[in-house]
Short mmCIF file of C-alpha atoms in Angstrom, two decimals:
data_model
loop_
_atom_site.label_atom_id
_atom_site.label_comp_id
_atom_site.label_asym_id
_atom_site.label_seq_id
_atom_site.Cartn_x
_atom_site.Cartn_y
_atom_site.Cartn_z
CA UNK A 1 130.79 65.53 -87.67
CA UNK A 2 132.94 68.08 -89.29
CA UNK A 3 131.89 69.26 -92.65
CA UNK A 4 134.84 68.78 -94.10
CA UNK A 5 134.86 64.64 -93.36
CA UNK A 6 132.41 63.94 -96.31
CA UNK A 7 134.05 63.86 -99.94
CA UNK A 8 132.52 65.60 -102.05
CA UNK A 9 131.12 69.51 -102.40
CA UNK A 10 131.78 71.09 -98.68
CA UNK A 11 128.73 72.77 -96.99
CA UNK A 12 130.10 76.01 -98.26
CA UNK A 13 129.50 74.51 -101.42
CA UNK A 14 125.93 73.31 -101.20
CA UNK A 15 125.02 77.15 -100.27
CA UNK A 16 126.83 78.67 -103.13
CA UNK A 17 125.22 76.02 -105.53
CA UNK A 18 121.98 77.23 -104.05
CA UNK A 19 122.47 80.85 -104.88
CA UNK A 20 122.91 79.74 -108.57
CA UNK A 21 119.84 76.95 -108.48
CA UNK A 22 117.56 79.74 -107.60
CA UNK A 23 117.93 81.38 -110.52
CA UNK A 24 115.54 78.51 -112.11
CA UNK A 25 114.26 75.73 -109.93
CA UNK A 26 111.19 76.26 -107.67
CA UNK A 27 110.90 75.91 -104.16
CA UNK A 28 108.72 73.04 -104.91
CA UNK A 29 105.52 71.81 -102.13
CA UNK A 30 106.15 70.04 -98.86
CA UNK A 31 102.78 68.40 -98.78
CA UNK A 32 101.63 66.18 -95.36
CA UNK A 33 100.31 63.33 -95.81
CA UNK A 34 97.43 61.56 -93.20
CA UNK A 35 97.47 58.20 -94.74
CA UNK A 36 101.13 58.00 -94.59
CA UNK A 37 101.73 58.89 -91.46
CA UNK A 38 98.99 56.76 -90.09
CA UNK A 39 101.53 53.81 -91.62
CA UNK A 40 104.67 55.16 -90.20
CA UNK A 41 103.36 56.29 -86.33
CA UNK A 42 104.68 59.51 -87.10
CA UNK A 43 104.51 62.67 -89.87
CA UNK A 44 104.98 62.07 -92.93
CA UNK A 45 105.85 64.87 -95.47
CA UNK A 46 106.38 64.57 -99.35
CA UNK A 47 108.74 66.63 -101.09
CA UNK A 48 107.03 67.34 -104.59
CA UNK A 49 109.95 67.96 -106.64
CA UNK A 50 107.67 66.08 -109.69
CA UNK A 51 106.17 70.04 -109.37
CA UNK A 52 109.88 71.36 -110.16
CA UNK A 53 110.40 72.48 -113.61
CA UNK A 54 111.01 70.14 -116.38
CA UNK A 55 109.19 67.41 -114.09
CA UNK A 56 112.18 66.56 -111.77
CA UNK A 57 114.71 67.70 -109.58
CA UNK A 58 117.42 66.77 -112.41
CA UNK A 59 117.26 70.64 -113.46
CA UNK A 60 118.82 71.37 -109.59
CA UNK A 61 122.31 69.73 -110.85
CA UNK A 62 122.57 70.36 -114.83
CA UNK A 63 121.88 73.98 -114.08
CA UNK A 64 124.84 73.65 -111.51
CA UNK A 65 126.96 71.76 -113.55
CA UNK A 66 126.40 74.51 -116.85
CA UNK A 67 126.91 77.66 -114.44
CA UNK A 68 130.17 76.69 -113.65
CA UNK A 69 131.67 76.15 -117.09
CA UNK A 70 134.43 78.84 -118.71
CA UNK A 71 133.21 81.07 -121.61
CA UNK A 72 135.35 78.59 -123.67
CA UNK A 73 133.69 75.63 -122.44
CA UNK A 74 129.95 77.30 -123.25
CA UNK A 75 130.95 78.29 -126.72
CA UNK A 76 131.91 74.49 -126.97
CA UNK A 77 128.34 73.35 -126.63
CA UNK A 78 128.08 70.45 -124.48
CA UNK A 79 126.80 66.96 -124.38
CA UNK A 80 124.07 64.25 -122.38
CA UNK A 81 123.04 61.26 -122.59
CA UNK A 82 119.92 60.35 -120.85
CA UNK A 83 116.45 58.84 -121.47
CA UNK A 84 114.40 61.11 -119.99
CA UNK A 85 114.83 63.66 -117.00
CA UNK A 86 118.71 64.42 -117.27
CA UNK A 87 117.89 65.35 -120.80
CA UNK A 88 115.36 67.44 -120.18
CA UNK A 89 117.39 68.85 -116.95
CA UNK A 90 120.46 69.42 -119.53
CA UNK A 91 118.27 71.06 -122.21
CA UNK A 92 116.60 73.81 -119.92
CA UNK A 93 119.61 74.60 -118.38
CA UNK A 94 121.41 75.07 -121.97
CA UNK A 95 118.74 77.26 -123.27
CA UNK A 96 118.74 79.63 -120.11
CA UNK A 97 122.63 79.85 -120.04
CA UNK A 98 122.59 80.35 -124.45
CA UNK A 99 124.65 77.23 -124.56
CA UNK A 100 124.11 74.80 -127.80
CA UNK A 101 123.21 71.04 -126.32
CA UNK A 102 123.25 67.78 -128.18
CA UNK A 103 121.26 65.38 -126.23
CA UNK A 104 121.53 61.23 -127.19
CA UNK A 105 118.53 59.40 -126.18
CA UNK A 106 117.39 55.86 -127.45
CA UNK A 107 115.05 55.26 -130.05
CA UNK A 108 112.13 53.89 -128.04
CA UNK A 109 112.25 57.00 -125.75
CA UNK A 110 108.84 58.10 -124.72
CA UNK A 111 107.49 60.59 -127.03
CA UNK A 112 106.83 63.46 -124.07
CA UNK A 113 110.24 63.24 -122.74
CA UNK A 114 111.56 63.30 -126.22
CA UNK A 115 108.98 66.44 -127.60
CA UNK A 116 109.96 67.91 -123.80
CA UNK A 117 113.68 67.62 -124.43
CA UNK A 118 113.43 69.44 -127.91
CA UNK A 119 111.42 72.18 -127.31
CA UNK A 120 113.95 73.23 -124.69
CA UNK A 121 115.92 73.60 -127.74
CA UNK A 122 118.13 70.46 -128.04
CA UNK A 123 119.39 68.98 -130.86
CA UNK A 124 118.09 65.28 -130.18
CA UNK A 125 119.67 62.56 -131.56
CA UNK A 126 118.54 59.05 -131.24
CA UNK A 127 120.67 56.43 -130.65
CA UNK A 128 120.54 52.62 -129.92
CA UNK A 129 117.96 50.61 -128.10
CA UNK A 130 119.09 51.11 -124.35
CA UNK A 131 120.96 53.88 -122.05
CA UNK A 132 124.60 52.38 -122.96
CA UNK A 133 124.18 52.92 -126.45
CA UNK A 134 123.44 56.62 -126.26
CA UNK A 135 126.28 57.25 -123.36
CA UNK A 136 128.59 55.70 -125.82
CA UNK A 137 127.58 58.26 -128.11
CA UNK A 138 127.70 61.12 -126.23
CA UNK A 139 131.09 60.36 -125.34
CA UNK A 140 132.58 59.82 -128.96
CA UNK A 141 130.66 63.25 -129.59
CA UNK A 142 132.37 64.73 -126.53
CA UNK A 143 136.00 63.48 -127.69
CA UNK A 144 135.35 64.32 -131.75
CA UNK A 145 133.50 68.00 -131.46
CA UNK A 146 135.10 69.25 -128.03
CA UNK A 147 131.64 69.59 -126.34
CA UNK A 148 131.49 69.20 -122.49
CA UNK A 149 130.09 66.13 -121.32
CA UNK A 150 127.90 66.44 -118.89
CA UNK A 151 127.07 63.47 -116.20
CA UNK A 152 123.83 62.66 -114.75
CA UNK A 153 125.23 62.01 -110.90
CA UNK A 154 129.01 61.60 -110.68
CA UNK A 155 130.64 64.70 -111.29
CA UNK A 156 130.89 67.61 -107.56
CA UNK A 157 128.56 70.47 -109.08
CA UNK A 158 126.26 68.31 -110.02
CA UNK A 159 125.67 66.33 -106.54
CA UNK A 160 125.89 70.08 -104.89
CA UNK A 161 123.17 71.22 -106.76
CA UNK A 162 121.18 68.20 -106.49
CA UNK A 163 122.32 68.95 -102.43
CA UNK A 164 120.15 72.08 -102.33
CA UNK A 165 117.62 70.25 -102.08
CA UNK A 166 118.56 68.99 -98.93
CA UNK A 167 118.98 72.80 -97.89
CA UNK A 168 115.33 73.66 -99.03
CA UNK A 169 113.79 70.13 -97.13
CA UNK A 170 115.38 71.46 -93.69
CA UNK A 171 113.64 75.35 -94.24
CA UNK A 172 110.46 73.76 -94.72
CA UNK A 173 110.29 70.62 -91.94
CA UNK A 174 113.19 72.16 -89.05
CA UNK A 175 112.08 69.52 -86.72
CA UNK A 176 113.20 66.75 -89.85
CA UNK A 177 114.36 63.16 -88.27
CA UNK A 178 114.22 61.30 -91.64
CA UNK A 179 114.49 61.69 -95.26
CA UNK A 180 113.60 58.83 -97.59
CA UNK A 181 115.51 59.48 -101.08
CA UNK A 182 115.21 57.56 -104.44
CA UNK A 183 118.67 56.04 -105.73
CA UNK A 184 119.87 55.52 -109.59
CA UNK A 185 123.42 56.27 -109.51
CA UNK A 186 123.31 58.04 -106.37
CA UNK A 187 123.87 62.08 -107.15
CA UNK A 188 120.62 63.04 -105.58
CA UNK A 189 120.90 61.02 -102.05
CA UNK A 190 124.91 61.87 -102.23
CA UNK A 191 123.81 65.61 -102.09
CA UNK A 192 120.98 65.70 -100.14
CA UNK A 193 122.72 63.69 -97.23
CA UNK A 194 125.94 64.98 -97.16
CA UNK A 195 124.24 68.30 -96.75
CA UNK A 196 121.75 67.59 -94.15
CA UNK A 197 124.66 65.33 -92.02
CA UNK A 198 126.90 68.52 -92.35
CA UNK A 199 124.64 70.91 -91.60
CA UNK A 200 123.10 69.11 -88.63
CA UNK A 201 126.91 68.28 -87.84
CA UNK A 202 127.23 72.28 -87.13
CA UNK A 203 123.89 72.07 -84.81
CA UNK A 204 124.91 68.59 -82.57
CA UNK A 205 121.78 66.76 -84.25
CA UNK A 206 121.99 63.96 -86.26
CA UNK A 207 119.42 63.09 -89.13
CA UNK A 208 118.55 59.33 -90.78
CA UNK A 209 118.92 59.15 -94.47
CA UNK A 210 117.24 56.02 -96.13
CA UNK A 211 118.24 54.92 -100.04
CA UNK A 212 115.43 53.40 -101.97
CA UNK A 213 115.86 51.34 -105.19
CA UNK A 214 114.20 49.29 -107.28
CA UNK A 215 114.90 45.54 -106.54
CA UNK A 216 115.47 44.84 -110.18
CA UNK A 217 118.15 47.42 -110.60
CA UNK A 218 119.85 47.85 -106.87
CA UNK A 219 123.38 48.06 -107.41
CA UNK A 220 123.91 50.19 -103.87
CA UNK A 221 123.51 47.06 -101.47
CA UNK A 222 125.60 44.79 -103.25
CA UNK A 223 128.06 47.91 -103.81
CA UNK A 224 127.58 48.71 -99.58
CA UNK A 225 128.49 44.95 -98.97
CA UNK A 226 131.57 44.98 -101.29
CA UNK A 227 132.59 48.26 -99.90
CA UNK A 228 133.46 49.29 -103.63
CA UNK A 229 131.34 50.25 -106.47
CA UNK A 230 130.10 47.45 -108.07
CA UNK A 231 128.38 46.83 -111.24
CA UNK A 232 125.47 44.57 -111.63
CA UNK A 233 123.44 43.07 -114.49
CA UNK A 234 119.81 45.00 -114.41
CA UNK A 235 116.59 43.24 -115.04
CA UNK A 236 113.59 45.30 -116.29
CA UNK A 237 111.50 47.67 -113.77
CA UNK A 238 108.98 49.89 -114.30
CA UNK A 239 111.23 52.78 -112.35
CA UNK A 240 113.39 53.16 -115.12
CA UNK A 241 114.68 56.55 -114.17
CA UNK A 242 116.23 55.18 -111.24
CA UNK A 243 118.04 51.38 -113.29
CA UNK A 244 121.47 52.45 -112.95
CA UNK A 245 123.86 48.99 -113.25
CA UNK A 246 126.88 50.87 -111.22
CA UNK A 247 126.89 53.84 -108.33
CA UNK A 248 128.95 56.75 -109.51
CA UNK A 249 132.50 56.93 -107.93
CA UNK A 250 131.81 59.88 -105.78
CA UNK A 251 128.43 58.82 -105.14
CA UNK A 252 129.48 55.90 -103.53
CA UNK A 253 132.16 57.28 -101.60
CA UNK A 254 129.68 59.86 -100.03
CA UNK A 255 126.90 57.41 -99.31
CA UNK A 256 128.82 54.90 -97.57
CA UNK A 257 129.52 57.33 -95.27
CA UNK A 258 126.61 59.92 -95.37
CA UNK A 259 123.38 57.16 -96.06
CA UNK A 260 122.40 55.30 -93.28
CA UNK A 261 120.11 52.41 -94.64
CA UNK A 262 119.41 51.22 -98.27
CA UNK A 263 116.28 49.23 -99.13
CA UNK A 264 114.65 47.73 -102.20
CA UNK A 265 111.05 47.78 -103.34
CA UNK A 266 109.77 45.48 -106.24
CA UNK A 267 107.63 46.71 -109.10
CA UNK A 268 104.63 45.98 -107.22
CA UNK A 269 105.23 47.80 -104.41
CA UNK A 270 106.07 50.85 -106.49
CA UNK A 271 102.63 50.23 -108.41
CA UNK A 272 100.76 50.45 -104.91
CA UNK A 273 102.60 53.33 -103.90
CA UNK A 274 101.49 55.25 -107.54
CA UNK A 275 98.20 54.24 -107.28
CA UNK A 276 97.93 55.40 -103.06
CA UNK A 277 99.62 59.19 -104.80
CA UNK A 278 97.02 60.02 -107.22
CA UNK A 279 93.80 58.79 -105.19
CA UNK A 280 95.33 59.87 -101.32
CA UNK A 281 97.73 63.54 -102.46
CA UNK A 282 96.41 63.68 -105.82
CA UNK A 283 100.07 63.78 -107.59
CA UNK A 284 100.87 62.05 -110.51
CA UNK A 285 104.68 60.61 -109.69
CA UNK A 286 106.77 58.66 -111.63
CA UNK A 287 107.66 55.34 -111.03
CA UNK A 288 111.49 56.10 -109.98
CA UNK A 289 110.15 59.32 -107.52
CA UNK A 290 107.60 57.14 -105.60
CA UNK A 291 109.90 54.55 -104.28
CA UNK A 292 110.29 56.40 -101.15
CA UNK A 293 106.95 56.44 -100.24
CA UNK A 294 106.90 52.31 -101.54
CA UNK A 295 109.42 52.10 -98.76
CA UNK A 296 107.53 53.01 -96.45
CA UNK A 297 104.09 51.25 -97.52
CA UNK A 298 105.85 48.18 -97.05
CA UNK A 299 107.16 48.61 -93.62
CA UNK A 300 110.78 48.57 -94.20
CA UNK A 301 110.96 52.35 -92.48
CA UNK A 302 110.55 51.75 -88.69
CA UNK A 303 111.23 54.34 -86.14
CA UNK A 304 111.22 57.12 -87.86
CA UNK A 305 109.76 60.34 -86.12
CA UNK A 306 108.86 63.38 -88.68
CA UNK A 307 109.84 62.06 -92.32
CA UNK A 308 110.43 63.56 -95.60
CA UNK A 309 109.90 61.25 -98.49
CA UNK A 310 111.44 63.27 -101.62
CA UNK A 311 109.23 62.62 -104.90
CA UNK A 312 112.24 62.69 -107.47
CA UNK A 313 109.95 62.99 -110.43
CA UNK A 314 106.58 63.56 -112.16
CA UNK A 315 107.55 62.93 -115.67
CA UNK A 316 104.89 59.67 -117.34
CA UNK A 317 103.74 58.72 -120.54
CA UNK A 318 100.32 58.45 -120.00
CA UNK A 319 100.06 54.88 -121.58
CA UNK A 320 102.71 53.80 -119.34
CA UNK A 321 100.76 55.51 -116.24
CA UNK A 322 97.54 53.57 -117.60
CA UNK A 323 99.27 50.35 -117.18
CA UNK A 324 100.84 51.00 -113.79
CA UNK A 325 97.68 52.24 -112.32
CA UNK A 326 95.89 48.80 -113.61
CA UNK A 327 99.38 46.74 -111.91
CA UNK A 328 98.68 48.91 -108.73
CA UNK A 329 95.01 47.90 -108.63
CA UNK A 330 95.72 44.26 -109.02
CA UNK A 331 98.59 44.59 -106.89
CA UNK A 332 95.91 46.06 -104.11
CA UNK A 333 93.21 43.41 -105.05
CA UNK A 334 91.41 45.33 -106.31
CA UNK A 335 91.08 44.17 -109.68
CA UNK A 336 90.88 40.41 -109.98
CA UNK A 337 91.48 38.96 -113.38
CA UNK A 338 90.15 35.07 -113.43
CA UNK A 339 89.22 32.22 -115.37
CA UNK A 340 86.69 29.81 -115.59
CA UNK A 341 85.95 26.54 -117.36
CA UNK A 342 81.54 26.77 -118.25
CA UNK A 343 79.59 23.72 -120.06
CA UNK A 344 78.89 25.19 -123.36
CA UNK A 345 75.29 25.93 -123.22
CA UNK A 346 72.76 29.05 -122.92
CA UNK A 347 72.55 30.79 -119.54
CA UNK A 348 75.93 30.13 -118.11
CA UNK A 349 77.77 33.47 -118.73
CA UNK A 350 74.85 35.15 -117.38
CA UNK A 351 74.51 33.26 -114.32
CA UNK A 352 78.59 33.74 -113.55
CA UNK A 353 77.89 37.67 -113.80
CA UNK A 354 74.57 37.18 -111.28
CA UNK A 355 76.87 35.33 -108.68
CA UNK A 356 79.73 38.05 -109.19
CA UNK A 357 77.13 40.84 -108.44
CA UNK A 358 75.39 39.11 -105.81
CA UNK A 359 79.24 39.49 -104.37
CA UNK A 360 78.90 43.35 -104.85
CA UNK A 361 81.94 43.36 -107.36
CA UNK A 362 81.79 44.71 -110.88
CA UNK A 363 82.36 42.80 -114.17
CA UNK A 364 84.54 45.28 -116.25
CA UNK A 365 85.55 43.09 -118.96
CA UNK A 366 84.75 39.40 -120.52
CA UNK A 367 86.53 37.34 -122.83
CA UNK A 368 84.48 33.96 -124.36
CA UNK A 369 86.33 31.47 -126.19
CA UNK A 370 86.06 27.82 -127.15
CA UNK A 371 89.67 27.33 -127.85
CA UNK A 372 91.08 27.44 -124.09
CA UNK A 373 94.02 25.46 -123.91
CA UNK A 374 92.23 23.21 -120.99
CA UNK A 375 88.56 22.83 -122.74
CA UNK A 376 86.60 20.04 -123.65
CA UNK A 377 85.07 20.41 -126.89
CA UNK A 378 81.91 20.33 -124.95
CA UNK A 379 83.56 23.16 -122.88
CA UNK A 380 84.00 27.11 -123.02
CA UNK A 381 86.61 28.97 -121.26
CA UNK A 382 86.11 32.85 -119.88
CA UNK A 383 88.62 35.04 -118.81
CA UNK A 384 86.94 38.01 -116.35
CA UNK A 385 88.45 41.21 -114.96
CA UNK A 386 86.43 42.44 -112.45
CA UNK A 387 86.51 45.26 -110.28
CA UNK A 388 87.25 44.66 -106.37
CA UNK A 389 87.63 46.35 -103.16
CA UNK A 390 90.34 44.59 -101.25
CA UNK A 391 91.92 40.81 -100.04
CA UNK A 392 88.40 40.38 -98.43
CA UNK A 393 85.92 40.97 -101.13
CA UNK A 394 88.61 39.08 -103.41
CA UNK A 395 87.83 36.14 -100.77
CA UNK A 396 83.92 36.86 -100.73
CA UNK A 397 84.09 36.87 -104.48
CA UNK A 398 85.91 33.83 -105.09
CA UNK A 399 83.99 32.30 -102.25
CA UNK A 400 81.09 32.87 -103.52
CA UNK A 401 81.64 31.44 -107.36
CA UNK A 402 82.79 27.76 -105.67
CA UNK A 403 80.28 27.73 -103.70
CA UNK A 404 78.00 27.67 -106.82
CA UNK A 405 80.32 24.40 -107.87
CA UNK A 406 82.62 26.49 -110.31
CA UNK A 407 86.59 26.53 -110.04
CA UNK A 408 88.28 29.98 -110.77
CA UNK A 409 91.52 29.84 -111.41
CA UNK A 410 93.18 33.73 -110.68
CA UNK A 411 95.06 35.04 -113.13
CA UNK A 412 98.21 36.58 -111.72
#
């Protein structure tokens, strides 16, 4: 395929845009991973752009997008709205190019990505509850002040530097057959393939690009189907960085042509997938930068030969990482949460932990009460968490409490 039959930033493009991202991003790790691959049938690398600066790849295209602007347009200031890493992206790049940012983000933004994005030396402003609210916001600032707007995906020097990228994937794994990309609106996976496609265009290879996006907020398959962006209505997910309720224009015109497959994962799976990259590779992703590697814990990636799954992002609250990491654990069974209904008499709460040891699981936390909506009054009800190893020794566990004569009911 010629370069020049993608829309979009040309592969001339993508290697000037380079040039420029080198001034500031990191050639982040390609790290292998064994338990991956073991999965798949085949390699398995992971792109650790949650080790690029500012926590994501985001910096790649704001960076971009700022280096290209007139003098005029820089002493203008410019503009973002964003809850998290296009903020933070916008705000680095600003301060390295002495450009003045305003950055809208909503009030319940988490306090790292909002301390992050000011000490890059933003001016913050908080705005509204959700994403819209800010964007509106930015805009009227945009239109009443003269600053630049600048767009998290849909704009060409932004998906060419998010391309790069793609670029720095094929320098590190040349013998690349797959890359697995998060989607939001689509600037990433817009860059990243059309680079790769053109560039293997040039050698007569071809390369499979897989879209991943969270089932609660996958606007790309319906958009694929319609054959025009479409907008849907977004329920909540965990991989907020990635709920996007439309694909950007140009986005969508290079992906239906560049991306060959898009897949969801559910909240779940992205738990599971978190929880297998701190214990297995020891990184500490995102929610929205470990759906590719969700993708391909659930089997939806067949036939793949050597596979890059891109980790988009690193950037957490800690309390919100606490609570994946216990969803991925139940997710995995292994934590069980259950209830149980006990005659209301000495001796029984300590014989329920005897049978859950003699089991070989671990009690982590109990909660007594006599005012369970299905007690007797001659009843008590308990709620359990306990510690597991797996769908077996969840079996062996529950197994082993009705064969004593008691009914757990899991909590799910």
């Amino acid at each position: 395929m010629p370069e020049t039959t993608l829309a979009g930033p040309t592969l001339a493009d993508f290697e000037r845009a380079r040039g420029v991202v080198s001034r500031v991003a990191e050639v982040t790790p390609m790290e292998s991973s064994h338990y991956l691959a073991e999965l798949l049938g085949s390699p398995v690398h992971l792109k650790c752009e949650n080790l690029q600066r500012t926590g994501s790849y985001k910096i790649r295209g704001a960076y971009n997008r700022l280096a290209q602007l007139s003098d005029e347009e820089k002493a203008r200031g410019v503009v973002a709205a964003s809850a998290g890493n296009h903020a933070q992206g916008v705000a680095f790049a600003a301060r390295e190019l002495g450009i003045a940012a305003t950055i809208f983000m909503p009030i319940g933004v988490a306090l790292p990505k909002l301390q992050a994005t000011r000490n890059y030396g933003a001016d913050v402003v908080l705005r509204g509850h959700t994403v819209e609210e800010p964007l509106r916001a930015a805009a009227e600032f945009a239109a009443s002040t003269g600053a630049v707007l600048i767009p998290p995906f849909d704009h060409r020097d932004v998906v060419a530097g998010q391309g790069t990228l793609g670029l720095e994937i094929l320098d590190q794994v040349p013998d690349l057959d797959t890359v697995i990309v998060p989607i939001g609106g689509g600037g990433l996976i817009a860059g990243v393939a059309s680079a790769l496609k053109q560039r293997f265009a040039l050698k007569g290879r071809t390369v499979r690009i897989i879209g991943v996006q969270a089932e609660n907020a996958a606007a790309y398959p319906v958009s694929l189907r319609n054959g025009v962006s479409t907008e849907i209505t977004i329920t909540p997910t965990i991989a907020d960085g990635i709920a996007v309720s439309k694909p950007g224009m140009l986005n969508f015109d290079i992906i239906k042509d560049a991306v060959d497959e898009v897949i969801t994962v559910t909240d779940d799976d992205i738990a599971r997938a978190m929880l297998v990259l701190l214990e297995r590779a020891k990184l500490v992703v995102e929610p929205a930068g470990a759906v590719s590697v969700a993708a391909i814990m659930t089997g939806q990636v067949l036939n793949a030969g050597t596979t890059v799954a891109i980790l988009s992002g690193g950037n957490i609250d800690p309390l919100v990482m606490e609570r994946v990491i216990s969803r991925g654990l139940a997710a995995s069974d292994r934590y069980l949460k259950l209830r149980l209904l006990l005659p209301d008499r000495p001796g029984q709460l300590a014989r329920i932990a005897e049978l859950i040891s003699e089991a070989n699981a671990n009690v982590v936390e109990v909660l007594h009460t006599r005012h369970g909506r299905n007690a007797l009054i001659s009843d008590v009800e308990i709620e359990l968490s306990v510690e597991t190893r797996g769908p077996e020794h969840v079996e062996r566990v529950l197994g082993h409490l009705i064969e004593a004569g008691y009914d757990p009911r899991v909590d799910f």
